[in-house]
Tab-separated table of C-alpha atoms in Angstrom:
chain	number	residue	atom	x	y	z
A	60	UNK	CA	0.023	0.006	-0.026
A	61	UNK	CA	1.251	3.474	-0.830
A	62	UNK	CA	-0.689	6.406	0.769
A	63	UNK	CA	-3.448	5.652	3.257
A	64	UNK	CA	-6.685	7.203	2.030
A	65	UNK	CA	-8.481	8.734	5.060
A	66	UNK	CA	-11.984	9.929	5.748
A	67	UNK	CA	-12.650	12.067	8.895
A	68	UNK	CA	-15.977	12.135	10.649
A	69	UNK	CA	-16.583	15.174	12.829
A	70	UNK	CA	-15.474	18.724	11.782
A	71	UNK	CA	-15.444	20.304	15.239
A	72	UNK	CA	-12.509	21.863	16.973
A	73	UNK	CA	-10.365	18.744	17.214
A	74	UNK	CA	-11.634	17.366	13.925
A	75	UNK	CA	-10.427	20.471	12.140
A	76	UNK	CA	-7.023	20.254	13.821
A	77	UNK	CA	-6.670	16.542	12.855
A	78	UNK	CA	-7.714	17.312	9.289
A	79	UNK	CA	-5.006	20.059	9.009
A	80	UNK	CA	-2.457	17.767	10.568
A	81	UNK	CA	-3.166	14.914	8.278
A	82	UNK	CA	-2.704	17.075	5.245
A	83	UNK	CA	0.208	19.165	6.329
A	84	UNK	CA	2.168	17.028	8.680
A	85	UNK	CA	1.550	13.223	8.192
A	86	UNK	CA	3.644	11.623	5.468
A	87	UNK	CA	1.651	8.850	3.679
A	88	UNK	CA	-1.812	10.242	4.715
A	89	UNK	CA	-4.232	11.240	2.039
A	90	UNK	CA	-7.266	13.054	3.364
A	91	UNK	CA	-10.087	12.149	0.988
A	92	UNK	CA	-13.303	13.280	2.708
A	93	UNK	CA	-14.634	14.990	5.790
A	94	UNK	CA	-18.150	14.361	7.096
A	95	UNK	CA	-20.259	16.471	9.489
A	96	UNK	CA	-24.120	16.728	9.519
A	97	UNK	CA	-24.147	20.545	9.973
A	98	UNK	CA	-24.830	22.198	6.542
A	99	UNK	CA	-21.692	23.374	4.862
A	100	UNK	CA	-19.319	22.692	7.760
A	101	UNK	CA	-17.590	19.629	6.264
A	102	UNK	CA	-17.156	21.294	2.851
A	103	UNK	CA	-15.739	24.464	4.420
A	104	UNK	CA	-13.080	22.394	6.196
A	105	UNK	CA	-12.412	19.798	3.483
A	106	UNK	CA	-12.263	21.871	0.217
A	107	UNK	CA	-9.260	24.081	1.114
A	108	UNK	CA	-7.417	20.865	2.027
A	109	UNK	CA	-8.214	19.146	-1.254
A	110	UNK	CA	-10.817	16.850	0.124
A	111	UNK	CA	-14.609	16.547	-0.314
A	112	UNK	CA	-17.292	17.407	2.202
A	113	UNK	CA	-20.037	14.916	3.136
A	114	UNK	CA	-23.049	15.355	5.374
A	115	UNK	CA	-23.341	11.748	6.612
A	116	UNK	CA	-20.940	9.311	8.327
A	117	UNK	CA	-22.217	6.616	5.939
A	118	UNK	CA	-20.797	8.490	3.001
A	119	UNK	CA	-17.378	7.987	4.519
A	120	UNK	CA	-17.603	4.431	5.883
A	121	UNK	CA	-19.190	3.128	2.719
A	122	UNK	CA	-16.768	4.969	0.273
A	123	UNK	CA	-14.616	2.684	-1.918
A	124	UNK	CA	-11.799	5.280	-1.990
A	125	UNK	CA	-11.311	5.386	1.766
A	126	UNK	CA	-8.988	2.968	3.578
A	127	UNK	CA	-9.203	4.352	7.160
A	128	UNK	CA	-11.602	6.496	9.180
A	129	UNK	CA	-10.619	9.076	11.749
A	130	UNK	CA	-13.483	9.595	14.217
A	131	UNK	CA	-13.664	12.988	15.949
A	132	UNK	CA	-17.449	13.221	16.340
A	133	UNK	CA	-19.325	13.662	19.629
A	134	UNK	CA	-18.179	11.198	22.239
A	135	UNK	CA	-21.521	9.542	22.595
A	136	UNK	CA	-21.417	8.561	18.886
A	137	UNK	CA	-17.937	7.033	19.014
A	138	UNK	CA	-18.813	3.467	19.636
A	139	UNK	CA	-21.394	3.192	16.897
A	140	UNK	CA	-19.047	4.873	14.395
A	141	UNK	CA	-16.217	2.494	15.291
A	142	UNK	CA	-18.464	-0.515	14.810
A	143	UNK	CA	-19.797	0.888	11.465
A	144	UNK	CA	-16.376	1.738	10.058
A	145	UNK	CA	-14.903	-1.671	11.091
A	146	UNK	CA	-17.833	-3.593	9.669
A	147	UNK	CA	-17.299	-1.737	6.396
A	148	UNK	CA	-13.660	-2.900	6.374
A	149	UNK	CA	-12.095	0.429	7.257
A	150	UNK	CA	-9.227	0.861	9.652
A	151	UNK	CA	-10.152	3.047	12.622
A	152	UNK	CA	-8.716	5.912	14.654
A	153	UNK	CA	-11.089	7.037	17.304
A	154	UNK	CA	-10.543	9.995	19.645
A	155	UNK	CA	-10.958	9.204	23.351
A	156	UNK	CA	-13.178	7.875	24.818
A	157	UNK	CA	-13.682	4.984	22.429
A	158	UNK	CA	-17.092	4.381	24.120
A	159	UNK	CA	-19.095	5.673	26.981
A	160	UNK	CA	-19.221	2.269	28.651
A	161	UNK	CA	-17.084	-0.812	28.847
A	162	UNK	CA	-19.641	-2.746	26.723
A	163	UNK	CA	-19.377	-0.077	23.974
A	164	UNK	CA	-15.636	-0.311	23.830
A	165	UNK	CA	-15.840	-4.163	23.800
A	166	UNK	CA	-18.228	-3.883	20.849
A	167	UNK	CA	-15.793	-1.773	18.815
A	168	UNK	CA	-12.910	-4.031	19.610
A	169	UNK	CA	-14.852	-7.090	18.686
A	170	UNK	CA	-15.979	-5.472	15.324
A	171	UNK	CA	-12.426	-4.483	14.501
A	172	UNK	CA	-11.085	-7.903	15.437
A	173	UNK	CA	-13.720	-9.687	13.237
A	174	UNK	CA	-12.853	-7.444	10.312
A	175	UNK	CA	-9.140	-7.669	10.738
A	176	UNK	CA	-8.638	-3.917	10.698
A	177	UNK	CA	-6.536	-1.574	12.782
A	178	UNK	CA	-8.207	0.030	15.810
A	179	UNK	CA	-6.283	2.851	17.388
A	180	UNK	CA	-7.438	5.224	20.200
A	181	UNK	CA	-6.356	8.826	20.602
A	182	UNK	CA	-4.335	9.033	23.800
A	183	UNK	CA	-2.021	11.697	22.435
A	184	UNK	CA	0.245	12.126	25.519
A	185	UNK	CA	1.840	8.697	24.702
A	186	UNK	CA	3.260	10.363	21.595
A	187	UNK	CA	4.715	13.557	23.258
A	188	UNK	CA	8.357	13.288	23.371
A	189	UNK	CA	8.767	14.066	27.089
A	190	UNK	CA	6.077	11.702	28.230
A	191	UNK	CA	7.452	8.966	25.917
A	192	UNK	CA	10.970	9.557	27.396
A	193	UNK	CA	9.556	9.269	30.907
A	194	UNK	CA	7.896	5.991	29.983
A	195	UNK	CA	11.038	4.594	28.535
A	196	UNK	CA	12.941	5.596	31.658
A	197	UNK	CA	10.464	3.557	33.705
A	198	UNK	CA	10.606	0.564	31.411
A	199	UNK	CA	14.454	0.732	31.349
A	200	UNK	CA	14.519	0.547	35.186
A	201	UNK	CA	16.162	3.920	35.533
A	202	UNK	CA	14.049	4.823	38.617
A	203	UNK	CA	13.763	1.271	40.055
A	204	UNK	CA	10.454	-0.135	41.224
A	205	UNK	CA	7.476	2.152	40.742
A	206	UNK	CA	6.044	3.291	44.064
A	207	UNK	CA	4.019	6.412	43.462
A	208	UNK	CA	2.600	8.196	40.273
A	209	UNK	CA	0.833	11.421	39.495
A	210	UNK	CA	-0.844	12.747	36.394
A	211	UNK	CA	-2.821	15.951	35.949
A	212	UNK	CA	-4.884	17.845	33.402
A	213	UNK	CA	-5.827	21.523	33.676
A	214	UNK	CA	-7.787	23.171	30.947
A	215	UNK	CA	-6.777	26.795	30.065
A	216	UNK	CA	-9.019	29.740	30.792
A	217	UNK	CA	-11.955	30.429	33.034
A	218	UNK	CA	-13.851	27.185	32.380
A	219	UNK	CA	-16.356	25.909	29.840
A	220	UNK	CA	-18.261	28.685	27.952
A	221	UNK	CA	-21.514	26.957	29.043
A	222	UNK	CA	-20.827	24.779	31.988
A	223	UNK	CA	-24.492	23.893	32.251
A	224	UNK	CA	-24.155	22.033	28.995
A	225	UNK	CA	-21.352	19.799	30.195
A	226	UNK	CA	-22.586	16.179	30.338
A	227	UNK	CA	-22.596	14.371	33.687
A	228	UNK	CA	-19.305	12.674	34.627
A	229	UNK	CA	-17.436	14.428	31.818
A	230	UNK	CA	-14.471	15.133	34.178
A	231	UNK	CA	-13.865	11.380	34.540
A	232	UNK	CA	-14.880	9.980	31.076
A	233	UNK	CA	-13.421	12.681	28.836
A	234	UNK	CA	-10.841	14.665	30.810
A	235	UNK	CA	-9.202	12.408	33.358
A	236	UNK	CA	-9.486	9.513	30.885
A	237	UNK	CA	-6.118	10.810	29.613
A	238	UNK	CA	-4.609	10.692	33.097
A	239	UNK	CA	-5.909	7.249	33.747
A	240	UNK	CA	-4.307	6.001	30.567
A	241	UNK	CA	-1.035	7.819	31.399
A	242	UNK	CA	-0.846	6.329	34.889
A	243	UNK	CA	-1.476	2.841	33.447
A	244	UNK	CA	1.221	3.411	30.813
A	245	UNK	CA	3.757	4.707	33.379
A	246	UNK	CA	3.171	1.653	35.497
A	247	UNK	CA	3.638	-1.064	32.869
A	248	UNK	CA	2.305	-4.500	33.611
A	249	UNK	CA	0.322	-3.399	36.574
A	250	UNK	CA	-3.494	-3.285	36.864
A	251	UNK	CA	-5.537	-0.774	38.731
A	252	UNK	CA	-7.381	-2.450	41.609
A	253	UNK	CA	-9.588	0.266	43.160
A	254	UNK	CA	-10.083	3.987	43.348
A	255	UNK	CA	-11.126	6.676	45.795
A	256	UNK	CA	-12.503	9.767	44.008
A	257	UNK	CA	-13.472	13.184	45.177
A	258	UNK	CA	-14.932	15.931	43.013
A	259	UNK	CA	-16.750	19.220	43.228
A	260	UNK	CA	-17.973	22.281	41.250
A	261	UNK	CA	-15.277	24.748	42.251
A	262	UNK	CA	-15.082	26.588	38.904
A	263	UNK	CA	-18.932	27.006	38.589
A	264	UNK	CA	-20.239	26.353	42.066
A	265	UNK	CA	-23.757	27.618	41.221
A	266	UNK	CA	-24.198	24.486	39.143
A	267	UNK	CA	-23.188	22.038	41.880
A	268	UNK	CA	-26.795	21.247	42.690
A	269	UNK	CA	-27.444	20.247	39.092
A	270	UNK	CA	-24.583	17.695	39.128
A	271	UNK	CA	-21.691	19.558	37.485
A	272	UNK	CA	-18.254	18.320	38.563
A	273	UNK	CA	-15.435	20.472	37.273
A	274	UNK	CA	-12.549	19.681	39.721
A	275	UNK	CA	-11.427	16.278	40.877
A	276	UNK	CA	-8.733	14.267	42.502
A	277	UNK	CA	-8.561	10.407	42.220
A	278	UNK	CA	-6.360	7.959	44.227
A	279	UNK	CA	-5.717	4.700	42.391
A	280	UNK	CA	-4.211	1.485	43.948
A	281	UNK	CA	-2.453	-0.883	41.672
A	282	UNK	CA	-1.889	-4.609	42.039
A	283	UNK	CA	1.885	-4.090	42.146
A	284	UNK	CA	1.511	-1.882	45.365
A	285	UNK	CA	1.975	1.421	43.486
A	286	UNK	CA	-0.347	4.313	44.375
A	287	UNK	CA	-1.363	6.772	41.635
A	288	UNK	CA	-3.104	10.152	41.832
A	289	UNK	CA	-4.987	11.796	39.037
A	290	UNK	CA	-6.093	15.449	39.129
A	291	UNK	CA	-8.107	17.577	36.863
A	292	UNK	CA	-9.595	21.083	36.714
A	293	UNK	CA	-11.674	22.723	33.929
A	294	UNK	CA	-9.981	26.070	34.570
A	295	UNK	CA	-6.361	27.202	34.882
A	296	UNK	CA	-5.900	30.915	34.349
A	297	UNK	CA	-2.274	30.529	33.389
A	298	UNK	CA	-2.778	28.092	30.454
A	299	UNK	CA	-3.255	24.490	29.305
A	300	UNK	CA	-1.303	22.248	31.672
A	301	UNK	CA	-0.605	18.463	31.542
A	302	UNK	CA	2.082	16.781	33.646
A	303	UNK	CA	3.155	13.454	35.037
A	304	UNK	CA	5.538	12.214	37.687
A	305	UNK	CA	6.705	8.740	38.747
A	306	UNK	CA	8.584	8.105	41.997
A	307	UNK	CA	10.491	4.937	42.162
A	308	UNK	CA	12.838	3.028	44.510
A	309	UNK	CA	15.887	4.465	42.744
A	310	UNK	CA	14.796	7.853	41.556
A	311	UNK	CA	12.056	9.981	39.967
A	312	UNK	CA	11.033	10.988	36.426
A	313	UNK	CA	8.756	13.904	35.459
A	314	UNK	CA	7.230	15.025	32.168
A	315	UNK	CA	5.070	17.924	30.980
A	316	UNK	CA	4.982	21.623	31.369
A	317	UNK	CA	2.492	24.312	30.336
A	318	UNK	CA	5.257	26.335	28.770
A	319	UNK	CA	4.979	26.902	25.022
A	320	UNK	CA	8.721	26.961	24.714
A	321	UNK	CA	11.884	26.719	26.797
A	322	UNK	CA	12.507	30.461	26.561
A	323	UNK	CA	12.293	32.351	29.878
A	324	UNK	CA	12.240	36.113	30.218
A	325	UNK	CA	13.893	37.528	33.251
A	326	UNK	CA	12.995	41.161	33.902
A	327	UNK	CA	12.014	43.488	36.775
A	328	UNK	CA	8.807	41.576	37.351
A	329	UNK	CA	10.631	38.289	37.752
A	330	UNK	CA	11.036	35.076	35.718
A	331	UNK	CA	8.274	34.548	33.037
A	332	UNK	CA	7.345	31.885	30.622
A	333	UNK	CA	4.827	31.925	27.746
A	334	UNK	CA	2.251	29.237	28.265
A	335	UNK	CA	0.072	27.235	25.694
A	336	UNK	CA	-3.569	28.081	25.705
A	337	UNK	CA	-5.000	24.771	24.235
A	338	UNK	CA	-4.196	21.130	23.852
A	339	UNK	CA	-3.535	21.617	20.187
A	340	UNK	CA	-0.976	24.369	20.841
A	341	UNK	CA	0.877	22.394	23.572
A	342	UNK	CA	0.606	18.915	21.991
A	343	UNK	CA	0.603	19.567	18.246
A	344	UNK	CA	3.602	17.322	17.711
A	345	UNK	CA	2.025	14.531	19.600
A	346	UNK	CA	-1.216	14.754	17.651
A	347	UNK	CA	0.872	14.528	14.402
A	348	UNK	CA	2.749	11.530	15.777
A	349	UNK	CA	-0.231	9.576	16.785
A	350	UNK	CA	-1.818	10.056	13.330
A	351	UNK	CA	1.457	9.011	11.728
A	352	UNK	CA	1.257	5.876	13.865
A	353	UNK	CA	-2.167	5.124	12.365
A	354	UNK	CA	-0.670	5.350	8.900
A	355	UNK	CA	2.285	3.204	9.803
A	356	UNK	CA	0.148	0.544	11.445
A	357	UNK	CA	-2.058	0.299	8.396
A	358	UNK	CA	0.859	0.152	6.007
A	359	UNK	CA	2.776	-2.372	8.074
A	360	UNK	CA	-0.290	-4.471	8.803
A	361	UNK	CA	0.274	-4.477	12.527
A	362	UNK	CA	-1.441	-3.506	15.723
A	363	UNK	CA	-1.089	0.184	16.747
A	364	UNK	CA	0.666	1.326	19.839
A	365	UNK	CA	-2.539	2.354	21.502
A	366	UNK	CA	-5.399	-0.214	21.301
A	367	UNK	CA	-8.917	-0.822	22.319
A	368	UNK	CA	-7.603	-2.726	25.365
A	369	UNK	CA	-5.905	0.458	26.509
A	370	UNK	CA	-9.105	2.394	26.119
A	371	UNK	CA	-10.968	-0.219	28.085
A	372	UNK	CA	-8.464	-0.152	30.962
A	373	UNK	CA	-8.722	3.645	31.248
A	374	UNK	CA	-12.518	3.685	31.027
A	375	UNK	CA	-12.701	1.059	33.688
A	376	UNK	CA	-11.023	3.390	36.051
A	377	UNK	CA	-13.400	6.234	35.016
A	378	UNK	CA	-16.376	4.003	35.748
A	379	UNK	CA	-14.995	3.083	39.150
A	380	UNK	CA	-14.596	6.860	39.870
A	381	UNK	CA	-18.279	7.425	39.196
A	382	UNK	CA	-19.110	4.423	41.570
A	383	UNK	CA	-16.839	5.963	44.193
A	384	UNK	CA	-18.512	9.376	43.973
A	385	UNK	CA	-21.941	7.792	44.301
A	386	UNK	CA	-20.966	5.673	47.265
A	387	UNK	CA	-18.573	8.047	48.971
A	388	UNK	CA	-15.997	5.223	49.375
A	389	UNK	CA	-13.575	3.074	47.455
A	390	UNK	CA	-14.774	1.311	44.336
A	391	UNK	CA	-13.210	-1.625	42.654
A	392	UNK	CA	-12.000	-1.362	38.981
A	393	UNK	CA	-13.536	-3.884	36.584
A	394	UNK	CA	-10.914	-6.638	36.364
A	395	UNK	CA	-12.357	-7.964	33.036
A	396	UNK	CA	-10.119	-8.269	30.049
A	397	UNK	CA	-10.898	-8.363	26.407
A	398	UNK	CA	-11.348	-11.797	24.831
């Protein structure tokens, strides 16, 4: 196979970023079509990039000139789109979460396995150079036995423009899902056993009574004895911030920084750093690398670095967090594994 012909479903913020990245930064990717049900939206994104616009997902999954589908639609539609694409014989890249429940992720994995197609999930931090270097240090034994881990996500700005529209449990299923995957990845071979979660509406307290949770901390116990913490906030005035830390028996490794570059300005006001204001700005290289991995996996006929099993493991922690919040105590993580 030469170039991988790609159709993208969902022309929102992240879909637009992925479309641009595929065309301008991913060797071997050929963006053929973009689909979005909103009138004119897909065409407006696709045509300047040399692709065609479609108004239905079916126009992409059923197209003979498309090899792989990149799914960036609403999270609640992910599972059905993964299944539809796989059953049509298309390779699949799906933004996180790959499903809203364990059963939905299992359905996507089963469909991809039955069709013999690649199924990759968008955990972008695994492809950021500093996070990958931290993972490699852990695997190489540079810090000894993993004892404690930490991962955090803080969204830039003052919070969601319409916090009342944030779906229930979003902080666990769509924000901290990245941190759960990162903790699993930085503690290779270990399985999350149980969690204790606490969360509140600290950014928009007026909406607490309606169920909004915009700030959370989770403690995760692993079967190798390690303890992990995951933290998230929907608002960080200083910029978009993602970080990780692993403490081991022989040392520590850290990764991540909100700084947009390594430049620091020292003046009368002190030491200053420019910070990134979005995930795309901070992790642009990682987004390009994960999409390049999709192309490579398709061309080399192999499993991608991030699979449906990884998506399942992260969502299992998210589901346990929801159970923990409801009960006020610890909740076990689903120990099930994919068949």
